[in-house]
Tab-separated table of C-alpha atoms and ligand atoms in Angstrom:
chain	number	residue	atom	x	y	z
A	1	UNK	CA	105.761	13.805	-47.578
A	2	UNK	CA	102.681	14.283	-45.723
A	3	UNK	CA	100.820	17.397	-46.777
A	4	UNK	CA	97.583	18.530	-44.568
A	5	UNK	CA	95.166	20.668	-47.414
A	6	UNK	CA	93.091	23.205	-45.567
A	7	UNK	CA	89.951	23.487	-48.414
A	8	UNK	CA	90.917	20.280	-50.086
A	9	UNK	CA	87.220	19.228	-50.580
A	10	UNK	CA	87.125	22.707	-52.804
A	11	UNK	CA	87.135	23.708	-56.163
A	12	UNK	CA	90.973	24.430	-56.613
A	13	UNK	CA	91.956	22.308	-53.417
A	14	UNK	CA	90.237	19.515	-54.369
A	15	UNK	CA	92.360	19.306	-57.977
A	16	UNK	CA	96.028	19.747	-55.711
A	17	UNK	CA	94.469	17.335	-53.966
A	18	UNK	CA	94.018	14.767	-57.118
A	19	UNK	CA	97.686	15.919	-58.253
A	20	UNK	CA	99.531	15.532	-55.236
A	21	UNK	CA	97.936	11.751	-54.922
A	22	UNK	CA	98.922	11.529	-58.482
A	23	UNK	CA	102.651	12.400	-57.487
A	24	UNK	CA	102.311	9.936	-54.204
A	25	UNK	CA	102.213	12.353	-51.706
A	26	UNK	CA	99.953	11.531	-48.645
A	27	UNK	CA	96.997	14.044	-48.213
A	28	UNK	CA	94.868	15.241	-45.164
A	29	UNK	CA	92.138	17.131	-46.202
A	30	UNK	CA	90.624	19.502	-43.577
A	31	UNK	CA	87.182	20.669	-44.295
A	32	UNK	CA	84.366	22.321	-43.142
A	33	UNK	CA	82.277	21.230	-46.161
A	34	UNK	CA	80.901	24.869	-45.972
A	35	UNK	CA	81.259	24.854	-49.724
A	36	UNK	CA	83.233	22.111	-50.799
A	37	UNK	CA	82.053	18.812	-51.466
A	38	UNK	CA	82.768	15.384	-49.627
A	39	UNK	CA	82.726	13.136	-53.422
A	40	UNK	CA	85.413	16.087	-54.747
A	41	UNK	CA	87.737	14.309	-52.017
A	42	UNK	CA	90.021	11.639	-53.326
A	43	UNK	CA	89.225	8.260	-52.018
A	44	UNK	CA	92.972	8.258	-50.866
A	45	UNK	CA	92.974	11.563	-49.203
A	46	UNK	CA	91.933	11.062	-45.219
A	47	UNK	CA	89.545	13.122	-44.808
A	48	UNK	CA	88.794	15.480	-41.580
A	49	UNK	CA	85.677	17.181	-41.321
A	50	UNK	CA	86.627	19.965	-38.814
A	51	UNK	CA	86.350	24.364	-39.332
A	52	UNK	CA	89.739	26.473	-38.889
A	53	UNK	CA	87.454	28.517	-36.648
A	54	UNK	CA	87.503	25.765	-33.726
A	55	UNK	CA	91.422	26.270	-32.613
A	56	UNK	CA	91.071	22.527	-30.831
A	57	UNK	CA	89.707	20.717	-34.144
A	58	UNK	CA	92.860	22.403	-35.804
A	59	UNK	CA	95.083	21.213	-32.990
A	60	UNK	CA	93.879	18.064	-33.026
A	61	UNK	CA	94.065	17.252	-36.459
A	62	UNK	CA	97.614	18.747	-36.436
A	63	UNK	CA	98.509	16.590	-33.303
A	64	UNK	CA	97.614	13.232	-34.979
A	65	UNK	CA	98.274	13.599	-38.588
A	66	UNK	CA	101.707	15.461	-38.133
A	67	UNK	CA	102.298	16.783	-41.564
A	68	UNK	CA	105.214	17.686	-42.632
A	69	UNK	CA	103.797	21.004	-44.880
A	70	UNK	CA	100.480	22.602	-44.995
A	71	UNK	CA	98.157	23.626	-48.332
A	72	UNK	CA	95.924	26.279	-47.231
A	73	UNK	CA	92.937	27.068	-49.335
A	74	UNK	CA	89.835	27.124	-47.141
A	75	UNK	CA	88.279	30.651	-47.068
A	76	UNK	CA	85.753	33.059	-48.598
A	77	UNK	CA	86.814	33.979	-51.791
A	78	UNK	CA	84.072	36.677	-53.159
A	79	UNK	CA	85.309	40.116	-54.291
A	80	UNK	CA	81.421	41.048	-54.345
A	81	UNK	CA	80.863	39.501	-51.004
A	82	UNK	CA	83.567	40.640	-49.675
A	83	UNK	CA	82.558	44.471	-50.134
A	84	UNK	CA	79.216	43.785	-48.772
A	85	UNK	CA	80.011	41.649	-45.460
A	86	UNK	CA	83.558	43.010	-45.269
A	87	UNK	CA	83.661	41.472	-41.376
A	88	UNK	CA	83.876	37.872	-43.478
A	89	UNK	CA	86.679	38.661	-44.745
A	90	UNK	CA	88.686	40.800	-42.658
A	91	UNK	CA	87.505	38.416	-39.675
A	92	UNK	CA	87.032	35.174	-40.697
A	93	UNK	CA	89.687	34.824	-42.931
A	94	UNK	CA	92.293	36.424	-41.027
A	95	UNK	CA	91.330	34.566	-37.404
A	96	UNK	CA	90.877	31.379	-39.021
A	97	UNK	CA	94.303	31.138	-41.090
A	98	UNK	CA	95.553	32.515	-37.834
A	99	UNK	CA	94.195	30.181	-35.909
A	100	UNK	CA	95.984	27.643	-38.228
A	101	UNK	CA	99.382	29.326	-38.126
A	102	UNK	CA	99.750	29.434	-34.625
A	103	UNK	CA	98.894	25.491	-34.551
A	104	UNK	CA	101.377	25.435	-36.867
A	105	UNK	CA	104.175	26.913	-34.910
A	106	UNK	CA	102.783	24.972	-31.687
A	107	UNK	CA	103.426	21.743	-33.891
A	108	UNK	CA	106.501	22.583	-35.495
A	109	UNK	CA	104.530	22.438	-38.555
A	110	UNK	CA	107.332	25.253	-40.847
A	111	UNK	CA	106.289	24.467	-44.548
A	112	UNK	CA	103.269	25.703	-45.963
A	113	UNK	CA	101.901	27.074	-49.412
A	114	UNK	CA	99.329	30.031	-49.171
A	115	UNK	CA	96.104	30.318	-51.740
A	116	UNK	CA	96.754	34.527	-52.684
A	117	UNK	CA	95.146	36.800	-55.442
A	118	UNK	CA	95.202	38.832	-58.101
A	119	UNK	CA	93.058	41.509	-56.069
A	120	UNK	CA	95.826	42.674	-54.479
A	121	UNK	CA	96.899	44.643	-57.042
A	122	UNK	CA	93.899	47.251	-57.799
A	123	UNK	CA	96.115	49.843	-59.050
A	124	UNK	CA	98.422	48.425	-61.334
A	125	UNK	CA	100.923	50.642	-62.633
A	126	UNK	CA	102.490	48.177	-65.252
A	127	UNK	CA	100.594	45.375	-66.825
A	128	UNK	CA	101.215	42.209	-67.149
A	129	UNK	CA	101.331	42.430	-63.075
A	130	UNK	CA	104.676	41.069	-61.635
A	131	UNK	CA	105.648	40.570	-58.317
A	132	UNK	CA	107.383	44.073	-57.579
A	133	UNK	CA	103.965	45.511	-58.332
A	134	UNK	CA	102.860	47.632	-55.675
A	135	UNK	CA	99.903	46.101	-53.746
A	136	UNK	CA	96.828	47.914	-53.326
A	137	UNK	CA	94.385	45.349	-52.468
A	138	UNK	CA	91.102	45.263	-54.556
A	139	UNK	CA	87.861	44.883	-51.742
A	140	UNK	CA	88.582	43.215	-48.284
A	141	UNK	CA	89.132	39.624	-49.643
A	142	UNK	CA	91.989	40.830	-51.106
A	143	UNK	CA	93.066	42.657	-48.215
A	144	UNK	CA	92.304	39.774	-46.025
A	145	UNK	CA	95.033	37.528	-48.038
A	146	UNK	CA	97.549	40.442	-48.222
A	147	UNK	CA	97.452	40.621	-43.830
A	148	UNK	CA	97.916	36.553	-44.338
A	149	UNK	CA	101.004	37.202	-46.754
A	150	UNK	CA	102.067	39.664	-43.821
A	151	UNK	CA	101.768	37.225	-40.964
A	152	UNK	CA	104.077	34.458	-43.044
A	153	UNK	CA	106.552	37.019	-43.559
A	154	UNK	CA	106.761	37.384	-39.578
A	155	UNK	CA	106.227	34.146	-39.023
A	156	UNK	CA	109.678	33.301	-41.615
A	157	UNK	CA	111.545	35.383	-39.684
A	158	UNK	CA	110.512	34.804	-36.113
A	159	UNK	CA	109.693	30.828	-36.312
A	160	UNK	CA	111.745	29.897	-39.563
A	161	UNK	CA	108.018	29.119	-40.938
A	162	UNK	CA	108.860	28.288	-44.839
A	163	UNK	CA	106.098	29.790	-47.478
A	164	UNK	CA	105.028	30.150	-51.063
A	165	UNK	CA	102.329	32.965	-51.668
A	166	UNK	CA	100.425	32.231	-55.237
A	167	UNK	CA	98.464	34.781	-56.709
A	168	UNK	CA	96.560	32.879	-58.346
A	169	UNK	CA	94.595	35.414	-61.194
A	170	UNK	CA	91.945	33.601	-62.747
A	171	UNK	CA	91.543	29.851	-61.934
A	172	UNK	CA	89.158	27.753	-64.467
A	173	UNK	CA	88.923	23.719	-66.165
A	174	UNK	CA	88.739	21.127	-65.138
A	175	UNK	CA	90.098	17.564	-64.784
A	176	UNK	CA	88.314	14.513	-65.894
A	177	UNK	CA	86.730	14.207	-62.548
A	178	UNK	CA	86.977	17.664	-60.866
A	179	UNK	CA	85.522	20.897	-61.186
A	180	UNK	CA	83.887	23.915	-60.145
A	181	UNK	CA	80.344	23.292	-58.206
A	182	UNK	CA	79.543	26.682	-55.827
A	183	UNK	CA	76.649	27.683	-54.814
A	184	UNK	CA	75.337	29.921	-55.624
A	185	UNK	CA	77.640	30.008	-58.855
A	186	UNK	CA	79.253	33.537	-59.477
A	187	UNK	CA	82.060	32.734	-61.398
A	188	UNK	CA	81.697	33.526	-65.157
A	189	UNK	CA	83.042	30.333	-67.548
A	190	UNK	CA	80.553	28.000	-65.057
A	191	UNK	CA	77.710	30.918	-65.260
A	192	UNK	CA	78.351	31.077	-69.072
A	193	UNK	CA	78.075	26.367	-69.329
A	194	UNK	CA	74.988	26.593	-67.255
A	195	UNK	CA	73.401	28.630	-70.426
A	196	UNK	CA	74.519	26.369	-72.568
A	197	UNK	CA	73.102	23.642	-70.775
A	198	UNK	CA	70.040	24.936	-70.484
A	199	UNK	CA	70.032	25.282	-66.599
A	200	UNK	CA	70.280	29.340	-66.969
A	201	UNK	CA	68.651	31.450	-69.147
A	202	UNK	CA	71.324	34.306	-69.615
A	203	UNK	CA	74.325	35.598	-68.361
A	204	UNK	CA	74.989	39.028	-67.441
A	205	UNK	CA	77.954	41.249	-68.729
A	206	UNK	CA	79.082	42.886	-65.753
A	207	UNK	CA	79.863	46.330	-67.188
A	208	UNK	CA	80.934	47.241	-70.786
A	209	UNK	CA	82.083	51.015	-70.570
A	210	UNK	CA	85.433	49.837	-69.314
A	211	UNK	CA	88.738	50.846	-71.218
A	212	UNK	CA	89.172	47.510	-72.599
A	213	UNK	CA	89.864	46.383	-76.146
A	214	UNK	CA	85.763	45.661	-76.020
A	215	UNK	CA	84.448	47.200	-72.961
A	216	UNK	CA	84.063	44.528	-70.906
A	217	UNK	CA	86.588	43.444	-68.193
A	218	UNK	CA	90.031	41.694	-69.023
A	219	UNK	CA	91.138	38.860	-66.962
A	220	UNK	CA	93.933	35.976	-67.045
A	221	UNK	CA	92.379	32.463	-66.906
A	222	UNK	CA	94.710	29.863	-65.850
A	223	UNK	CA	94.155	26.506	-65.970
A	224	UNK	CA	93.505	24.609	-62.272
A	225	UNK	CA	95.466	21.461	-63.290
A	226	UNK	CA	98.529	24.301	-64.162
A	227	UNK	CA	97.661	26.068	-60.892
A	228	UNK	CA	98.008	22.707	-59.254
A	229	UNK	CA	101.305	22.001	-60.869
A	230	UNK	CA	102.371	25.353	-59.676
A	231	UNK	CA	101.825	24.334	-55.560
A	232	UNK	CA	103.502	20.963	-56.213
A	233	UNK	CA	106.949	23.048	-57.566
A	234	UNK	CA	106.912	25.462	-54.999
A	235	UNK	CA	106.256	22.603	-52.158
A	236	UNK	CA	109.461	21.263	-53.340
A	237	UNK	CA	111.341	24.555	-53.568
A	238	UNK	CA	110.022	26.013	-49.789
A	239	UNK	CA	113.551	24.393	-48.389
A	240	UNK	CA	115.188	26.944	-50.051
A	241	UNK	CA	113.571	30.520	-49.572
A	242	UNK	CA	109.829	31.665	-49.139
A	243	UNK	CA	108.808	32.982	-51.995
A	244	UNK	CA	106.059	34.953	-53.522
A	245	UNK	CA	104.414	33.966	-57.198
A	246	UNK	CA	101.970	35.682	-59.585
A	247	UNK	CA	100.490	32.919	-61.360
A	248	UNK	CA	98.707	33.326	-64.540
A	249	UNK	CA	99.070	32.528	-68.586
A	250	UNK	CA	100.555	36.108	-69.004
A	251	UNK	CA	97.243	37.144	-71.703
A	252	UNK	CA	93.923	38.231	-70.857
A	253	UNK	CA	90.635	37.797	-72.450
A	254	UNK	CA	87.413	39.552	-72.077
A	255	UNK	CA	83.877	38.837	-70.790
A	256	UNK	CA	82.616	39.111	-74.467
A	257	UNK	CA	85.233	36.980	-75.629
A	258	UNK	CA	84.876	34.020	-72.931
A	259	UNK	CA	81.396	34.316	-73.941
A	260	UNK	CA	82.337	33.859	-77.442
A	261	UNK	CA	84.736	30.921	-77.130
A	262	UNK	CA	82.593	29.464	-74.608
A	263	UNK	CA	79.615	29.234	-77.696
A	264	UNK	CA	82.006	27.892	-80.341
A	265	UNK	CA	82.821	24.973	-77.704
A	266	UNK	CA	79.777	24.195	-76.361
A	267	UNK	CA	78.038	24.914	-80.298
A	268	UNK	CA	75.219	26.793	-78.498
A	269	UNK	CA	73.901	30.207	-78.555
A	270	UNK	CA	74.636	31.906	-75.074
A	271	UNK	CA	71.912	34.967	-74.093
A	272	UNK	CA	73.606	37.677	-72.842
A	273	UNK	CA	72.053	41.124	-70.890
A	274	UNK	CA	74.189	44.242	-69.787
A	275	UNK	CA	74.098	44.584	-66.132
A	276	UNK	CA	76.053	46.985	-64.193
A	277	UNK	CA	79.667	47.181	-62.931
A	278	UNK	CA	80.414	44.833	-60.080
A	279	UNK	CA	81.746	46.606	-57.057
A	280	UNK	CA	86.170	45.914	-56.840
A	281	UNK	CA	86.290	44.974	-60.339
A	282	UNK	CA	89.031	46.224	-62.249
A	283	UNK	CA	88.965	46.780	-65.338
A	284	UNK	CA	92.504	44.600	-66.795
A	285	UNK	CA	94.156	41.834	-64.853
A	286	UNK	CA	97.301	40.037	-66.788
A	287	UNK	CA	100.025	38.028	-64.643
A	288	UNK	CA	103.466	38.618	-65.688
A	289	UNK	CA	104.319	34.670	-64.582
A	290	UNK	CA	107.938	34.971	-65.379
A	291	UNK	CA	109.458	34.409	-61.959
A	292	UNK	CA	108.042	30.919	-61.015
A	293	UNK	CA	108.730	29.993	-65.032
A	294	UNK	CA	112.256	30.592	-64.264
A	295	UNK	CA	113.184	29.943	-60.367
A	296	UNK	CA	111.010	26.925	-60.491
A	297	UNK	CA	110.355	25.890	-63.930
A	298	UNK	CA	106.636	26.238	-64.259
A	299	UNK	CA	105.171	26.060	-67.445
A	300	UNK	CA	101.684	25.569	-68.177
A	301	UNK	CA	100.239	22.792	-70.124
A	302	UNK	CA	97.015	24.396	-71.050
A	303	UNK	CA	97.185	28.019	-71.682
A	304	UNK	CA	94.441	28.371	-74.355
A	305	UNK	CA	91.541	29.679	-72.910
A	306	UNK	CA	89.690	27.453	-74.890
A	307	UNK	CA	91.087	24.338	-73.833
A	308	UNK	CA	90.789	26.090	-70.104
A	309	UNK	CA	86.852	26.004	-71.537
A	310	UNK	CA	86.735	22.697	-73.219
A	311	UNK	CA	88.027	20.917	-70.278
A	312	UNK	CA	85.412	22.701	-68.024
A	313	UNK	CA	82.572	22.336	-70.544
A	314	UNK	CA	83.606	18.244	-70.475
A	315	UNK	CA	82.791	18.204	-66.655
A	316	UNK	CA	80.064	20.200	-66.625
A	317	UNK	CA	77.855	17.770	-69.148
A	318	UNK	CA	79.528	14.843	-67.409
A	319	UNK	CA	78.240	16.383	-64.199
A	320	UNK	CA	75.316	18.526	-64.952
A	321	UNK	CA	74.002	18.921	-61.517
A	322	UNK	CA	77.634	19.190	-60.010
A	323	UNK	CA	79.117	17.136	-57.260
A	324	UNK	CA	76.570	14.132	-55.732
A	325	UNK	CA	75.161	16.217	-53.115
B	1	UDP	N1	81.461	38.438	-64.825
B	1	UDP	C1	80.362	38.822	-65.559
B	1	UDP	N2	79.174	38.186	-65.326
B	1	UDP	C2	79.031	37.194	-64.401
B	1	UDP	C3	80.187	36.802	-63.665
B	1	UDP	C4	81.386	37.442	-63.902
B	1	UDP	O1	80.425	39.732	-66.394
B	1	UDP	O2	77.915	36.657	-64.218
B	1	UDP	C5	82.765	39.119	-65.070
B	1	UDP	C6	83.369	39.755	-63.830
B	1	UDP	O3	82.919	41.093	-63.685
B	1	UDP	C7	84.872	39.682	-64.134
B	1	UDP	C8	85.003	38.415	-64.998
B	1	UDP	O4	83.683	38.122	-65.466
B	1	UDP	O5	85.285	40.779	-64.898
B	1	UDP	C9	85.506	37.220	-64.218
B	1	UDP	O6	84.728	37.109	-63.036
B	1	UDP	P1	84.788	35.869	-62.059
B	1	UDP	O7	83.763	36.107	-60.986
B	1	UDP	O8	84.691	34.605	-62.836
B	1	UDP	O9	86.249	35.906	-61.453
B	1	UDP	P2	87.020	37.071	-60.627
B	1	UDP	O10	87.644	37.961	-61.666
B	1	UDP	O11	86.039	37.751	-59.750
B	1	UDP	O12	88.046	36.298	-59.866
């Protein structure tokens, strides 16, 4: 199968990238190298350089590559950035996946696997979160992926356009030769390495007055290699139904704790300061990950959050100033 990845020169696309190669597929990665990086590309992936926001680049790329399915990952993916520069997200995100989707159904292009989120759901009403959950979406990057989730249902039932929605909740690790290099870095295991390299002096705890076991915020960290081995099962299911997953290890752990692990792993002392709440955080987010474990089989290979941190922490020193720039 030919699979064109949208993002593949990205953190998480860049790993489904590495997998699917791994599993023989042939990869297209479109990118606008906006934040990915060219050397996270595999060497086997053909590479586009082209931005979802130029209709013609999209149509060309579709018109000589002809995949048969479609990974989409490129987009802005700040809750915090979100709620300041909501137009980002509730423009660019939505215009460029439609821009892609409507290329798509021009092409005859009907498989394809969406990148979703946990910040749809801002209101849980049962935790762990599963898919009947009702969706409240968290800032306007989750609100931007819920009106994508929207358009593939329409598009299912008008064009026969096959899709898998993952929620992903939160992504982290690495492989042996992938991982996560943003700039600027706002994710918190990376934030928390760079202290313990050296290259930061402290990391800030986002909040502690939150009704968690500790105060601080709760999340899900799911390994990227799992995450990728998620996309690759539901590729091969999208004949059958579209489908929507919540993907996660089903337990959380909090900021103090990641801290914690993070400084058993790495052996180093990690400063820490209390700043305040981050606007669209909740306070708990656990996946209940029960429906893709039993419609498609998925079960994750790396669940520990500090393996999740070991893997990333291996990466990091092998790659201390991140990708080659
Ligand atoms: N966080 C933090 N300090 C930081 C970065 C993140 O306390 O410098 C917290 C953040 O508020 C959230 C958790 O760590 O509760 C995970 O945040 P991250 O940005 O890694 O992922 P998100 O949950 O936004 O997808």
């Amino acid at each position: 199968m030919k699979i064109l990845v949208t993002g593949g020169a990205g953190y998480i696309g860049s790993v489904v990238v590495e997998q699917l190669i791994a599993t023989h597929e042939s990869v297209v990665v479109f990118d606008n190298l906006s934040q990915g990086h060219r050397a996270a590309v595999h060497p086997e992936a053909v590479f586009v350089e082209g931005d979802l926001a130029d209709r013609k680049a999209v149509d060309a790329a579709l018109t000589q590559h002809r995949p048969d399915a479609v990974m989409h990952f490129a987009s802005k993916t700040l809750v915090g950035e979100s709620m300041q520069n909501p137009f980002l997200y509730l423009g660019d995100n939505v215009t460029n996946g439609l821009n892609l989707l409507s290329s798509m159904v021009e092409h005859g292009v009907k498989r394809i696997i969406l990148s979703s989120t946990a910040n749809l759901f801002d209101q849980p009403e049962r935790m762990p979160i599963d898919e009947s959950e009702r969706i409240v979406p968290g800032s306007p990057y989750g609100e931007s992926k819920f009106i994508l989730e929207r358009i593939l249902y329409w598009l299912d039932r008008i064009h026969g356009v096959r899709f898998a929605c993952l929620r992903y909740f939160n992504a982290a690790g690495a492989t042996l030769t992938r991982g996560e290099d943003h700039e600027p870095e706002l994710h918190l295991i990376p934030i928390v390495l760079q202290v313990a390299m050296g290259k930061r002096e402290k990391v800030s705890i986002f909040g502690d007055d939150y009704p968690t076991r500790d105060g601080t915020c709760l999340r899900d960290y799911i390994h990227v290699v799992d995450l990728a081995q998620a996309h690759i099962l539901a590729l091969g299911a999208l004949d059958r139904s579209s489908q929507v997953y919540n993907l996660g290890n089903g337990e959380g752990f909090t900021v103090k704790e990641v801290i914690d692990t993070a400084s058993e792993v790495t052996g180093k002392k990690i400063r820490t300061e209390l700043g305040a709440r981050r606007a669209g955080d909740p306070a708990v987010l656990v996946a209940a990950s029960g429906k893709i474990r039993k419609e498609l089989g998925w079960v994750p290979q790396f669940p520990h959050v500090r393996t999740i941190i070991e893997s990333a922490w291996r990466w990091h020193q092998a790659n201390p100033d991140g990708y080659l720039k």
